[in-house]
Amino acid sequence: MVFLASAAHRTLYNPFPLLLTVIADSLRLQVPRGRRNSIRNITVGGSFQIPCQASFEDGAPHVHFSLTWRRQSPGPISEVLTLTHLGRLQPATEYAARYSSGELRVDTAASDTYLLTVEGAQPGDAGEYSCVAQTWVLGPDGWEKIQEKKVDVARVEIRPIELTVSLVEPALAVAEGTSFTLSCLVSVDSSAPLITRVRWFHNHTGELHQLPSGSDPDPAPDTPTTHQLLVPQAWDSGEYTCQATAWTLLRNRTWHRAAEERSPPVRVQVTHEALDLVVSLNISVTPRVAEEPSELRCHMSGAPHLSVSWYFTQSPEKGSPILVGSLHQDGSLQVGETYQQRVERGGLILSRQGPQTFGLRIQWTSEEDRGSYHCIGTSWKLLRNQSWAPATEATSAPVSLDWMSEGSSIAVSARLVKMVSAAGGTFEMICTVQAQNLPSPEYSVRVMLTPPQETATPVTVITLNREGVIRRRPSAVSNTVLEKGKEGAYLFRLYQAQSQDVGVYQCEVTAWTQGGGGAWRMTHNKTTNPVQLEFQTAGPLFNVSARSDRLSVYRGDRSEFWCIITIDGPAMDPDDMAFDVSWFVQRAGGSSVLLAAVDRSAQVRHNQRNSSSEVSLERVSDMEYRLRVYGCQEEDAGGHYCTVTPWVRSGEGGWSQQETITSTMMTLSVKMDLLSAFKYPLLIGAGLSLLAGLLSCLIGYCSSRFCCKAAPPVQEKRREHRRLMSMELD
């Protein structure tokens, strides 16, 4: 029985007696059935529970119940966690952090069973666990403990994680600079969730050096897992070990190192042995004729990290071998000076066709490529400072590149087709080309003119490329043509030849062939024999040109054209020259229409024109004629040019007619003036509207004046004015 004395007031003169209350012993504390004095064997990082079955019948007012878990290790007894009489959980100081992270908590299994749950078990959690139940009452000086009971629950043993680490491979012997792999077998015996990490160490000078390689976290630590180390290059002999570390993740998201173990070492012996390099060379593609591709292959065996150098010897009499090119082990290319341009243009390709096979391809084989070839193979080793050094070198037997057919060539020539007798005539020349041992050639042609001056340089008149595109010099846009006739024949035609066109004409022909990859390359370039252009007519040489003040006018404006005649050679008396001048217009359809003409007797003739402007033709000076077109319309647009027929008086007084010459063409465009286009329609419309209004007013006035008679006036009836009478009723 528990006796409880209480008083409302304790004073010196208290007239009331103390009230004594007897509380029955209703506190029950025991271990759940089947768990008394049990032993818990927990690995580091695991979890365990300490149950307490406690009850209390609240038969008296103001009596509260508390429950405390205690742990007794080889040292003193320490409290773990208390459920206070006020209903709060209060951890011990050394357990405060674990309680805050949730690793230490109290769960309930039934109305009278309380479970102390500990997660992330640590070696310090081992010991004898007991439960202490207490009852408390609120007295005048605060809460007072009135009853306490204790019961031993269980003994907890924390054992370390069993971590087994071993290397799978026995002792190894590897060649210097080669790679090898080591395997580390890690086995973990733990019920707690954890991960493992592996680090590798190398000992070759008596000191351990950690290698920059490791493994990812082990996703399944409860099963044996193999971690591998790849060593790219072996340099030093020594011992390799692997070290595994097991980590557990705590509730505060921090990692706890639970166990660590290192494997026995494995000896790796690095050997330095000489490599036997074998090099062979063969021709894989042989050309049948020139300009076809050739290919040589150099094969090596017996060593890694290879490079190749190609050499060419045209003949023993012409000196030592020359370097074609080298392809190094790192993929860089070095080209000989003689073959630099061919490599840049894609005519020569050095490639690596396999780990031990190298190729040399000549896209277009020429006569200069006939001769002997050999390749030199080199095996390289990587030094400790990451630089490369040659280890072994071998040379292949030479092979000869040759074919039975003759070399390729082209033959070109030019001949005169039509000579010009005088200025204004047409000059024609044909150029031909023939190819030998050249597969499917295409040609580009350039016509050049060399003026008769001694210091003159050739100028390009017109070109025709292999795609058929023509380009002309600006001064010869409209009077030069270059046509491709039958195979290998090109016709050059010059219309309206003038004195500035006199000189020597030649054709420059370039042959093109299509090699590997569809690329075109130039194979031959030759120039034909010269063809002379000169005027055969004796006497003065006349030239004619046309010009205009403006080539774009508005509709209704006037345009002017001048036909200017010049003479080459000594000056002549104007009385000994006369000209027939005619002006034409070439319209969109291509037809030419005569506008006006004046003969040497000054008789002017105009052509009948349909709905076109008026024109006038007059002689401005001895050798200038002006054409005026008034009120230009759309029909006047087109190319305007003049033709001149010179007449020269001989010493006997007779007149001789020269060949007619034609000027260049001046293209006139007629634009519409919006103001002029709408001016007359607006004026006509306004005038018609005003006239219609006046006529309407006149008709209305006449109708009212003469057509309608005046009616007699109607006398208005007199209205009686009567006063309104009152309607009141008596």
XYZ file of C-alpha atoms in Angstrom:
730
model
C 0.000 0.000 0.000
C 1.076 3.567 -0.651
C 0.129 6.250 1.817
C -0.438 9.778 0.599
C -0.983 12.752 2.908
C -2.288 15.979 1.459
C -3.471 19.329 2.791
C -4.943 22.361 1.096
C -2.996 24.781 3.295
C -0.132 24.167 5.691
C -0.225 26.950 8.238
C 0.739 27.161 11.871
C -2.805 27.493 12.993
C -4.565 25.042 10.655
C -7.824 24.008 12.246
C -8.357 21.210 9.711
C -6.673 17.805 10.069
C -4.439 16.238 7.310
C -6.141 13.981 4.715
C -4.353 10.625 4.345
C -5.002 8.702 1.079
C -3.944 5.095 0.519
C -3.145 4.205 -3.161
C -3.245 0.615 -4.193
C -0.140 -0.928 -5.892
C -1.437 -1.049 -9.500
C 1.920 -0.606 -11.336
C 2.723 -3.610 -13.538
C 6.111 -4.040 -15.312
C 7.304 -7.160 -17.096
C 9.101 -8.430 -20.152
C 6.868 -9.642 -23.002
C 6.464 -13.372 -23.028
C 9.316 -15.232 -24.756
C 11.786 -12.350 -24.635
C 13.110 -12.496 -21.071
C 16.907 -12.355 -20.848
C 17.216 -12.834 -24.620
C 20.515 -12.136 -26.399
C 20.447 -9.908 -29.507
C 23.385 -10.436 -31.907
C 23.451 -7.350 -34.159
C 25.979 -6.331 -36.804
C 27.244 -2.770 -37.033
C 24.683 -0.621 -38.843
C 21.776 -2.936 -38.049
C 18.747 -2.252 -35.848
C 17.179 -3.799 -32.717
C 14.204 -3.270 -30.365
C 13.936 -3.415 -26.541
C 10.280 -4.105 -25.499
C 8.736 -3.249 -22.128
C 5.252 -4.277 -21.033
C 4.037 -1.774 -18.424
C 0.586 -0.805 -17.135
C -0.839 1.412 -14.424
C -4.384 1.726 -13.095
C -5.095 5.339 -12.382
C -7.079 4.852 -9.158
C -6.025 8.061 -7.468
C -6.089 11.584 -8.807
C -2.912 13.382 -9.872
C -0.821 10.179 -10.123
C 1.296 9.866 -13.335
C 3.367 7.107 -14.866
C 6.872 7.190 -16.476
C 9.027 4.581 -18.261
C 12.838 4.607 -18.701
C 15.201 2.348 -20.705
C 18.666 1.882 -19.228
C 21.828 0.271 -20.586
C 24.592 -1.274 -18.476
C 27.886 -1.929 -20.251
C 31.123 -2.949 -18.565
C 31.011 0.602 -17.241
C 28.321 2.349 -15.205
C 24.575 2.257 -15.899
C 23.378 4.954 -18.292
C 19.914 6.030 -19.294
C 18.931 5.775 -22.965
C 15.430 7.233 -23.349
C 12.637 8.187 -20.923
C 8.908 8.519 -21.433
C 8.319 11.102 -18.691
C 5.321 11.349 -16.395
C 4.254 14.352 -18.436
C 4.025 12.229 -21.598
C 7.198 13.481 -23.260
C 10.195 11.601 -24.669
C 13.499 12.717 -23.180
C 16.750 11.134 -24.549
C 19.986 11.019 -22.625
C 22.664 13.540 -23.591
C 24.774 11.031 -25.551
C 21.663 9.926 -27.495
C 20.265 13.384 -28.272
C 21.678 13.565 -31.821
C 20.505 10.074 -32.725
C 17.049 10.864 -31.318
C 16.857 14.028 -33.431
C 17.794 12.072 -36.595
C 15.178 9.377 -35.898
C 17.581 6.536 -35.212
C 16.293 6.361 -31.617
C 12.535 6.299 -31.039
C 9.691 4.644 -29.077
C 7.011 2.609 -30.831
C 3.917 0.963 -29.357
C 2.836 -2.578 -30.132
C -0.236 -2.724 -27.870
C -1.912 -0.652 -25.211
C 0.634 -1.758 -22.600
C 3.713 -2.629 -24.729
C 6.405 -0.070 -25.521
C 9.282 -0.712 -27.954
C 12.626 1.110 -27.839
C 13.865 1.042 -31.489
C 17.555 1.659 -32.231
C 18.749 1.921 -35.895
C 22.282 2.204 -37.219
C 23.695 0.145 -34.401
C 27.132 1.131 -33.195
C 29.645 -0.739 -31.043
C 28.734 1.539 -28.091
C 25.157 0.215 -28.134
C 26.225 -3.175 -26.687
C 25.243 -4.031 -23.083
C 22.435 -5.148 -20.728
C 19.147 -3.294 -21.283
C 16.501 -2.879 -18.567
C 13.197 -1.047 -18.131
C 12.328 1.110 -15.115
C 8.696 2.131 -14.436
C 7.861 4.901 -11.952
C 4.765 6.648 -10.599
C 4.690 10.348 -9.792
C 2.392 12.620 -7.860
C 2.208 16.388 -7.763
C 2.994 17.575 -4.246
C 3.313 21.015 -2.721
C 6.981 21.194 -3.745
C 6.476 19.764 -7.231
C 6.423 16.266 -8.710
C 7.483 13.527 -6.364
C 8.339 9.903 -7.187
C 6.271 7.563 -5.080
C 6.931 4.146 -6.670
C 9.557 2.446 -8.951
C 9.914 -0.987 -10.498
C 12.737 -2.421 -12.666
C 13.033 -5.430 -14.943
C 15.966 -6.703 -17.076
C 14.945 -7.176 -20.707
C 17.784 -8.296 -22.998
C 21.494 -8.318 -23.689
C 22.642 -6.743 -26.985
C 25.926 -7.741 -28.619
C 27.288 -5.646 -31.540
C 29.617 -7.519 -33.841
C 31.636 -5.930 -36.627
C 30.793 -6.388 -40.336
C 32.626 -9.302 -41.917
C 34.345 -7.919 -45.025
C 36.403 -10.286 -47.211
C 38.690 -8.865 -49.905
C 40.900 -10.849 -52.281
C 42.542 -10.522 -55.699
C 41.505 -13.081 -58.299
C 44.603 -13.011 -60.516
C 47.830 -14.699 -59.473
C 51.207 -13.161 -60.217
C 51.353 -11.547 -63.698
C 54.080 -10.898 -66.265
C 53.289 -8.127 -68.791
C 55.300 -6.348 -71.468
C 56.394 -2.779 -70.888
C 53.855 -0.204 -72.047
C 51.030 -2.714 -72.508
C 47.789 -2.806 -70.543
C 46.552 -5.391 -68.053
C 43.528 -5.864 -65.766
C 43.262 -6.866 -62.093
C 40.063 -8.147 -60.435
C 39.202 -7.592 -56.743
C 36.550 -9.879 -55.189
C 34.630 -8.241 -52.297
C 32.230 -10.180 -50.039
C 30.226 -8.538 -47.210
C 28.321 -10.317 -44.421
C 25.883 -7.802 -42.981
C 22.173 -7.496 -42.412
C 22.356 -3.719 -42.549
C 21.980 -1.811 -45.833
C 25.373 -0.491 -46.888
C 27.557 0.224 -49.884
C 31.176 -0.630 -50.574
C 33.929 1.297 -52.326
C 37.233 -0.065 -53.581
C 40.595 1.684 -53.803
C 43.718 0.343 -55.484
C 47.300 0.709 -54.297
C 50.655 0.070 -55.966
C 53.918 -0.593 -54.127
C 57.100 -0.569 -56.222
C 59.521 1.515 -54.125
C 58.508 0.413 -50.630
C 55.749 3.056 -50.409
C 52.089 2.599 -51.163
C 50.697 4.869 -53.865
C 46.971 5.083 -54.440
C 46.028 4.652 -58.099
C 43.501 7.030 -59.719
C 40.935 4.309 -60.295
C 38.087 2.893 -58.304
C 34.696 1.291 -58.521
C 31.163 2.578 -58.243
C 29.083 1.938 -55.089
C 28.193 -1.724 -54.768
C 24.410 -2.083 -55.357
C 24.262 -5.525 -53.665
C 26.782 -5.680 -50.793
C 25.478 -9.002 -49.451
C 26.749 -10.918 -52.489
C 30.323 -11.286 -53.757
C 31.128 -8.534 -56.255
C 34.131 -8.183 -58.567
C 35.794 -4.796 -59.061
C 38.304 -4.376 -61.891
C 41.325 -2.139 -62.390
C 42.582 -1.411 -65.912
C 46.218 -0.292 -66.104
C 46.698 1.324 -69.581
C 50.490 1.060 -69.624
C 52.701 -1.044 -67.438
C 56.006 0.629 -66.535
C 57.227 -0.657 -63.163
C 57.101 -4.039 -61.492
C 55.565 -4.137 -58.037
C 52.724 -5.299 -55.799
C 49.087 -4.321 -56.303
C 46.465 -4.461 -53.546
C 42.824 -3.440 -53.301
C 41.169 -1.990 -50.203
C 37.398 -2.201 -49.682
C 35.454 0.074 -47.325
C 31.838 -0.550 -46.249
C 29.694 2.515 -45.516
C 26.284 2.758 -43.894
C 23.903 5.642 -44.456
C 22.561 7.172 -41.254
C 19.186 8.834 -40.896
C 20.754 12.310 -40.937
C 21.995 11.543 -44.487
C 25.604 11.159 -43.355
C 27.829 8.191 -44.116
C 29.369 6.026 -41.402
C 32.400 3.867 -42.189
C 31.388 0.484 -40.839
C 34.274 -1.741 -41.965
C 37.486 -1.682 -43.993
C 39.695 -4.509 -45.265
C 42.706 -4.849 -47.617
C 43.475 -7.802 -49.879
C 46.768 -9.698 -49.967
C 49.135 -8.223 -52.591
C 49.643 -9.573 -56.119
C 53.043 -9.338 -57.816
C 53.145 -7.876 -61.372
C 56.397 -8.292 -63.286
C 57.024 -5.865 -66.216
C 59.200 -7.383 -68.934
C 61.286 -5.580 -71.554
C 61.390 -7.722 -74.675
C 62.358 -6.851 -78.247
C 59.540 -7.051 -80.817
C 59.978 -8.745 -84.183
C 58.359 -6.452 -86.799
C 57.586 -7.926 -90.249
C 56.644 -5.620 -93.179
C 55.339 -6.646 -96.622
C 54.166 -4.583 -99.639
C 51.902 -5.416 -102.598
C 50.048 -3.580 -105.394
C 46.287 -3.992 -104.946
C 45.164 -1.804 -107.916
C 47.205 -1.598 -111.135
C 46.301 0.985 -113.831
C 45.661 -0.166 -117.404
C 46.309 3.280 -118.899
C 47.490 6.614 -117.624
C 45.101 8.684 -115.479
C 43.598 5.565 -113.912
C 43.993 4.991 -110.149
C 46.725 2.920 -108.494
C 46.878 1.570 -104.955
C 49.619 -0.052 -102.823
C 49.154 -1.771 -99.442
C 51.771 -2.104 -96.704
C 51.015 -4.834 -94.125
C 52.826 -5.164 -90.750
C 52.754 -7.762 -87.976
C 54.468 -8.503 -84.673
C 54.230 -5.128 -82.861
C 51.681 -2.516 -81.722
C 51.625 1.288 -82.199
C 52.662 1.338 -85.854
C 53.531 4.052 -88.374
C 54.493 3.882 -92.048
C 56.662 5.881 -94.465
C 56.352 5.567 -98.261
C 59.305 6.052 -100.618
C 59.494 6.226 -104.431
C 62.447 5.598 -106.756
C 61.907 6.431 -110.423
C 65.082 4.618 -111.518
C 68.427 3.767 -109.939
C 70.101 6.181 -112.337
C 68.029 9.153 -111.129
C 69.178 9.220 -107.526
C 68.116 7.990 -104.113
C 64.501 7.336 -103.011
C 62.327 10.351 -102.269
C 59.767 10.560 -99.480
C 56.146 10.351 -100.616
C 54.629 10.715 -97.159
C 54.476 9.336 -93.620
C 51.451 8.412 -91.502
C 52.399 8.435 -87.816
C 50.978 6.331 -85.007
C 48.935 9.284 -83.699
C 47.269 9.830 -87.094
C 49.297 12.876 -88.143
C 50.450 13.138 -91.755
C 53.800 14.289 -93.105
C 54.099 14.779 -96.885
C 57.227 15.002 -99.012
C 57.932 18.301 -100.723
C 57.491 16.841 -104.213
C 53.994 15.510 -103.435
C 52.682 18.398 -101.348
C 50.341 19.870 -103.999
C 49.040 16.477 -105.105
C 48.024 15.615 -101.540
C 46.327 19.001 -101.058
C 44.320 18.527 -104.291
C 43.271 14.989 -103.369
C 45.359 13.307 -106.064
C 47.335 11.314 -103.487
C 45.795 9.654 -100.419
C 47.662 8.068 -97.495
C 45.349 6.090 -95.212
C 45.253 3.444 -92.494
C 43.008 0.629 -93.691
C 43.295 -1.528 -90.572
C 45.214 -1.921 -87.314
C 48.234 -3.237 -89.223
C 47.509 -2.261 -92.851
C 48.352 1.061 -94.539
C 47.410 2.206 -98.039
C 48.872 4.586 -100.646
C 46.393 5.527 -103.402
C 47.240 7.553 -106.530
C 43.967 8.883 -107.929
C 45.329 9.701 -111.399
C 48.485 7.828 -112.266
C 50.847 9.705 -114.597
C 54.082 8.874 -116.380
C 56.019 10.386 -113.485
C 54.579 7.703 -111.168
C 56.270 4.815 -112.991
C 58.978 3.323 -110.803
C 59.761 1.409 -107.632
C 58.013 1.835 -104.258
C 58.806 0.526 -100.782
C 57.432 1.192 -97.287
C 59.188 1.389 -93.918
C 57.237 0.316 -90.822
C 58.054 1.594 -87.342
C 56.828 0.296 -83.973
C 56.556 2.946 -81.236
C 56.538 2.738 -77.450
C 55.059 5.215 -75.012
C 57.509 6.560 -72.464
C 56.767 7.461 -68.855
C 56.530 11.189 -69.746
C 53.767 10.365 -72.270
C 56.071 10.905 -75.254
C 56.612 8.380 -78.049
C 59.918 6.796 -79.042
C 60.658 4.348 -81.904
C 61.170 0.783 -80.745
C 61.565 -1.331 -83.906
C 61.868 -0.529 -87.619
C 61.596 -2.766 -90.705
C 61.622 -2.180 -94.486
C 59.550 -4.012 -97.086
C 60.849 -5.414 -100.353
C 60.389 -2.940 -103.273
C 57.621 -3.356 -105.859
C 57.460 -1.816 -109.371
C 54.451 0.138 -110.625
C 54.196 -0.038 -114.444
C 51.680 -0.514 -117.270
C 51.978 -1.445 -120.913
C 50.060 1.384 -122.625
C 51.598 4.652 -123.738
C 51.241 7.907 -121.898
C 48.258 10.228 -122.423
C 48.417 13.368 -124.551
C 46.274 15.821 -126.523
C 46.821 17.422 -129.957
C 45.221 20.790 -130.783
C 45.050 22.899 -133.961
C 43.214 25.941 -135.372
C 42.304 26.885 -138.954
C 40.630 29.826 -140.669
C 37.088 29.292 -141.949
C 36.057 32.802 -143.068
C 38.276 35.849 -143.493
C 37.045 39.467 -143.123
C 37.580 41.612 -146.188
C 36.687 44.906 -144.513
C 35.431 46.334 -141.255
C 31.955 45.099 -140.350
C 32.452 41.594 -141.723
C 32.335 38.231 -139.936
C 35.440 36.283 -138.880
C 35.274 32.529 -138.299
C 37.873 30.133 -136.876
C 37.582 26.463 -135.871
C 39.706 24.757 -133.172
C 40.047 20.961 -132.895
C 41.441 18.682 -130.161
C 42.296 14.963 -130.165
C 43.191 12.875 -127.086
C 45.309 9.743 -126.769
C 45.105 7.286 -123.841
C 42.830 9.662 -121.947
C 39.650 8.003 -120.571
C 36.422 10.024 -121.133
C 37.961 13.501 -121.303
C 36.077 16.806 -121.163
C 37.483 20.063 -122.544
C 37.358 23.748 -121.732
C 38.308 26.253 -124.473
C 39.563 29.815 -124.187
C 39.893 32.084 -127.268
C 42.702 34.639 -126.909
C 43.520 37.730 -128.998
C 47.007 39.176 -129.302
C 46.852 42.736 -130.769
C 49.394 43.637 -133.478
C 51.372 45.948 -131.155
C 54.777 44.608 -130.228
C 54.295 44.950 -126.462
C 50.715 43.713 -126.458
C 49.763 40.799 -124.190
C 47.061 38.215 -125.029
C 43.552 39.011 -123.800
C 40.671 36.598 -123.321
C 37.828 37.123 -125.816
C 35.478 34.254 -124.868
C 35.633 31.027 -122.828
C 33.629 27.790 -122.804
C 34.056 25.552 -119.735
C 33.480 21.803 -119.602
C 29.854 22.291 -118.421
C 29.077 24.388 -121.520
C 28.947 27.794 -119.761
C 30.141 30.727 -121.911
C 31.825 33.868 -120.577
C 32.731 36.887 -122.734
C 34.792 39.997 -122.122
C 32.591 43.100 -121.610
C 33.568 44.725 -124.940
C 32.615 41.609 -126.914
C 29.334 40.601 -125.327
C 27.107 40.849 -128.395
C 29.351 40.031 -131.352
C 31.246 36.830 -130.332
C 30.078 33.204 -130.352
C 31.883 29.974 -129.395
C 30.018 26.804 -130.342
C 30.803 23.141 -129.767
C 30.376 21.227 -133.004
C 31.251 17.577 -133.442
C 33.383 15.832 -130.851
C 36.571 17.808 -130.324
C 35.638 20.726 -132.669
C 34.877 24.283 -131.485
C 33.771 27.103 -133.844
C 34.608 30.733 -132.981
C 32.642 33.458 -134.808
C 33.220 37.256 -134.589
C 30.480 39.483 -136.037
C 30.956 43.079 -137.249
C 34.717 43.020 -136.894
C 36.271 46.420 -136.294
C 39.798 47.730 -136.318
C 40.234 47.006 -132.585
C 39.537 43.327 -133.333
C 42.549 42.951 -135.633
C 45.298 40.632 -134.370
C 46.254 36.998 -133.810
C 43.654 34.541 -132.472
C 44.461 31.278 -130.682
C 42.557 28.615 -128.732
C 43.807 27.363 -125.375
C 42.382 23.871 -124.737
C 42.379 22.210 -121.279
C 41.615 18.488 -120.899
C 39.828 17.230 -117.775
C 39.317 13.672 -116.512
C 37.191 12.327 -113.698
C 39.083 10.348 -111.094
C 38.159 8.531 -107.922
C 35.306 10.011 -105.928
C 33.874 11.791 -108.987
C 36.289 14.741 -108.746
C 37.522 16.386 -111.960
C 41.175 17.212 -112.459
C 43.121 18.975 -115.187
C 45.437 16.659 -117.101
C 46.729 18.616 -120.134
C 46.742 22.210 -121.328
C 47.825 23.241 -124.835
C 47.486 26.255 -127.168
C 46.735 26.021 -130.886
C 48.611 27.604 -133.748
C 47.858 31.332 -134.388
C 45.244 32.549 -136.912
C 45.580 36.105 -138.265
C 42.635 38.520 -138.558
C 43.276 41.457 -140.934
C 41.185 43.458 -143.372
C 41.918 42.731 -147.047
C 40.275 45.840 -148.635
C 42.712 48.568 -149.752
C 42.095 52.198 -148.920
C 40.741 53.804 -145.788
C 39.295 51.706 -142.992
C 35.986 52.983 -141.593
C 34.489 52.264 -138.201
C 31.038 53.142 -136.939
C 29.644 53.478 -133.432
C 26.336 54.554 -131.960
C 25.512 56.463 -128.802
C 22.484 58.017 -127.146
C 21.835 60.781 -124.652
C 19.667 58.453 -122.605
C 18.450 54.897 -122.998
C 15.375 55.187 -120.761
C 12.602 57.726 -121.508
C 9.051 58.303 -120.425
C 6.173 57.808 -122.765
C 5.712 60.872 -124.967
C 9.310 62.102 -124.512
C 11.884 62.515 -127.240
C 14.971 60.348 -127.628
C 18.080 61.007 -129.700
C 20.688 58.684 -131.206
C 23.989 59.536 -132.920
C 25.709 57.488 -135.605
C 29.417 58.403 -135.506
C 31.805 57.389 -138.286
C 35.566 57.280 -137.763
C 38.390 56.509 -140.146
C 41.665 54.689 -139.481
C 44.745 55.788 -141.279
C 45.535 59.168 -142.840
C 42.888 61.895 -142.895
C 40.760 62.339 -146.017
C 39.051 65.341 -147.583
C 35.360 65.337 -146.598
C 34.463 66.044 -150.223
C 35.973 62.685 -151.172
C 33.701 60.746 -148.808
C 29.979 60.111 -148.772
C 27.817 57.785 -146.726
C 24.529 55.947 -146.917
C 23.175 55.843 -143.365
C 20.174 53.800 -142.204
C 18.657 53.487 -138.736
C 16.918 50.301 -137.582
C 15.115 49.121 -134.461
C 15.139 45.507 -133.335
C 11.993 44.725 -131.372
C 11.162 41.997 -128.915
C 10.278 39.453 -131.588
C 13.773 39.690 -133.081
C 12.723 41.435 -136.316
C 14.455 44.642 -137.432
C 12.389 47.579 -138.754
C 13.794 50.460 -140.792
C 13.136 53.832 -139.154
C 14.824 56.279 -141.537
C 17.612 56.401 -144.100
C 19.624 59.090 -145.850
C 21.711 58.426 -148.936
C 24.901 60.104 -150.003
C 22.833 62.663 -151.958
C 21.136 63.828 -148.709
C 17.792 62.294 -149.658
C 15.930 61.264 -146.527
C 13.483 58.348 -146.570
C 11.111 57.405 -143.744
C 9.525 53.989 -143.460
C 5.769 53.640 -143.104
C 5.164 52.961 -139.403
C 2.076 51.705 -137.638
C 0.912 53.785 -134.649
C 4.485 54.766 -133.854
C 6.226 58.025 -133.157
C 7.537 60.446 -135.708
C 11.257 60.380 -136.468
C 13.752 62.689 -138.114
C 17.226 61.991 -139.490
C 19.742 64.749 -140.101
C 23.438 65.143 -140.743
C 25.049 66.998 -137.842
C 28.616 67.093 -139.177
C 30.652 65.498 -141.915
C 30.749 62.139 -140.122
C 27.894 62.338 -137.566
C 24.202 61.611 -138.135
C 21.459 62.177 -135.589
C 18.150 60.311 -135.301
C 15.325 61.839 -133.268
C 12.254 59.906 -132.147
C 9.367 62.153 -131.050
C 6.634 61.183 -128.621
C 8.058 57.795 -127.802
C 5.577 54.954 -127.399
C 5.874 51.331 -126.329
C 6.524 50.308 -129.932
C 9.721 52.372 -129.937
C 11.363 50.217 -127.261
C 14.107 47.904 -128.470
C 17.622 47.886 -129.854
C 18.548 50.805 -132.143
C 21.547 50.568 -134.448
C 22.764 52.172 -137.657
C 24.379 50.786 -140.793
C 26.804 52.819 -142.887
C 27.874 52.222 -146.489
C 30.928 54.414 -147.248
C 31.572 55.816 -150.733
C 35.075 56.920 -151.589
C 36.019 59.065 -154.610
C 39.036 57.814 -156.450
C 41.671 59.902 -158.185
C 39.885 59.580 -161.516
C 36.766 61.127 -159.982
C 34.704 57.999 -159.809
C 32.983 56.772 -156.642
C 33.585 53.281 -155.222
C 31.284 51.637 -152.713
C 32.833 50.096 -149.581
C 31.501 47.232 -147.515
C 28.598 48.093 -145.249
C 29.465 48.264 -141.565
C 27.095 48.058 -138.602
C 27.307 49.853 -135.295
C 26.737 48.445 -131.862
C 23.159 48.239 -130.636
C 21.640 50.766 -128.210
C 18.663 49.395 -126.258
C 15.899 51.921 -125.533
C 13.269 51.356 -122.853
C 10.026 53.390 -122.674
C 8.449 53.934 -119.257
C 4.986 55.200 -118.483
C 4.569 58.631 -116.789
C 1.628 58.317 -114.420
C 0.887 62.071 -114.438
C 0.818 62.228 -118.199
C -1.197 59.017 -118.423
C -4.001 60.349 -116.234
C -3.884 64.058 -117.172
C -5.865 63.935 -120.389
C -8.529 61.451 -119.201
C -9.144 63.632 -116.136
C -9.453 66.818 -118.187
C -11.798 65.172 -120.689
C -13.927 63.712 -117.906
C -14.190 67.021 -116.073
C -15.100 68.836 -119.310
C -17.806 66.337 -120.200
C -19.235 66.514 -116.697
C -19.377 70.344 -116.835
C -20.986 70.297 -120.274
C -23.629 67.803 -119.146
C -24.448 69.976 -116.122
C -24.859 73.151 -118.183
C -27.053 71.335 -120.697
C -29.291 70.017 -117.916
C -29.719 73.514 -116.473
C -30.593 74.948 -119.898
C -33.204 72.277 -120.571
C -34.802 72.836 -117.201
C -34.977 76.598 -117.702
C -36.541 76.329 -121.162
C -39.099 73.841 -119.959
C -40.231 76.096 -117.147
C -40.315 79.195 -119.355
C -42.048 78.146 -122.519
C -43.649 74.773 -122.073
C -45.812 75.402 -118.976
C -48.814 77.949 -119.134
C -49.613 80.189 -116.186
C -52.806 79.200 -114.270
C -55.329 81.922 -113.130
C -54.938 82.930 -109.549
C -57.294 81.218 -107.121
C -59.180 83.500 -104.792
C -58.867 82.393 -101.257
C -62.118 81.941 -99.374
C -62.698 84.165 -96.410
C -62.671 82.426 -93.177
C -65.102 83.401 -90.425
C -63.624 84.105 -87.096
C -66.022 83.229 -84.326
C -65.402 83.530 -80.673
C -65.514 80.470 -78.562
C -68.408 80.330 -76.177
C -68.219 79.028 -72.675
C -69.605 75.533 -72.290
C -70.435 75.856 -68.646
C -73.709 74.406 -67.539
C -75.849 75.981 -65.014
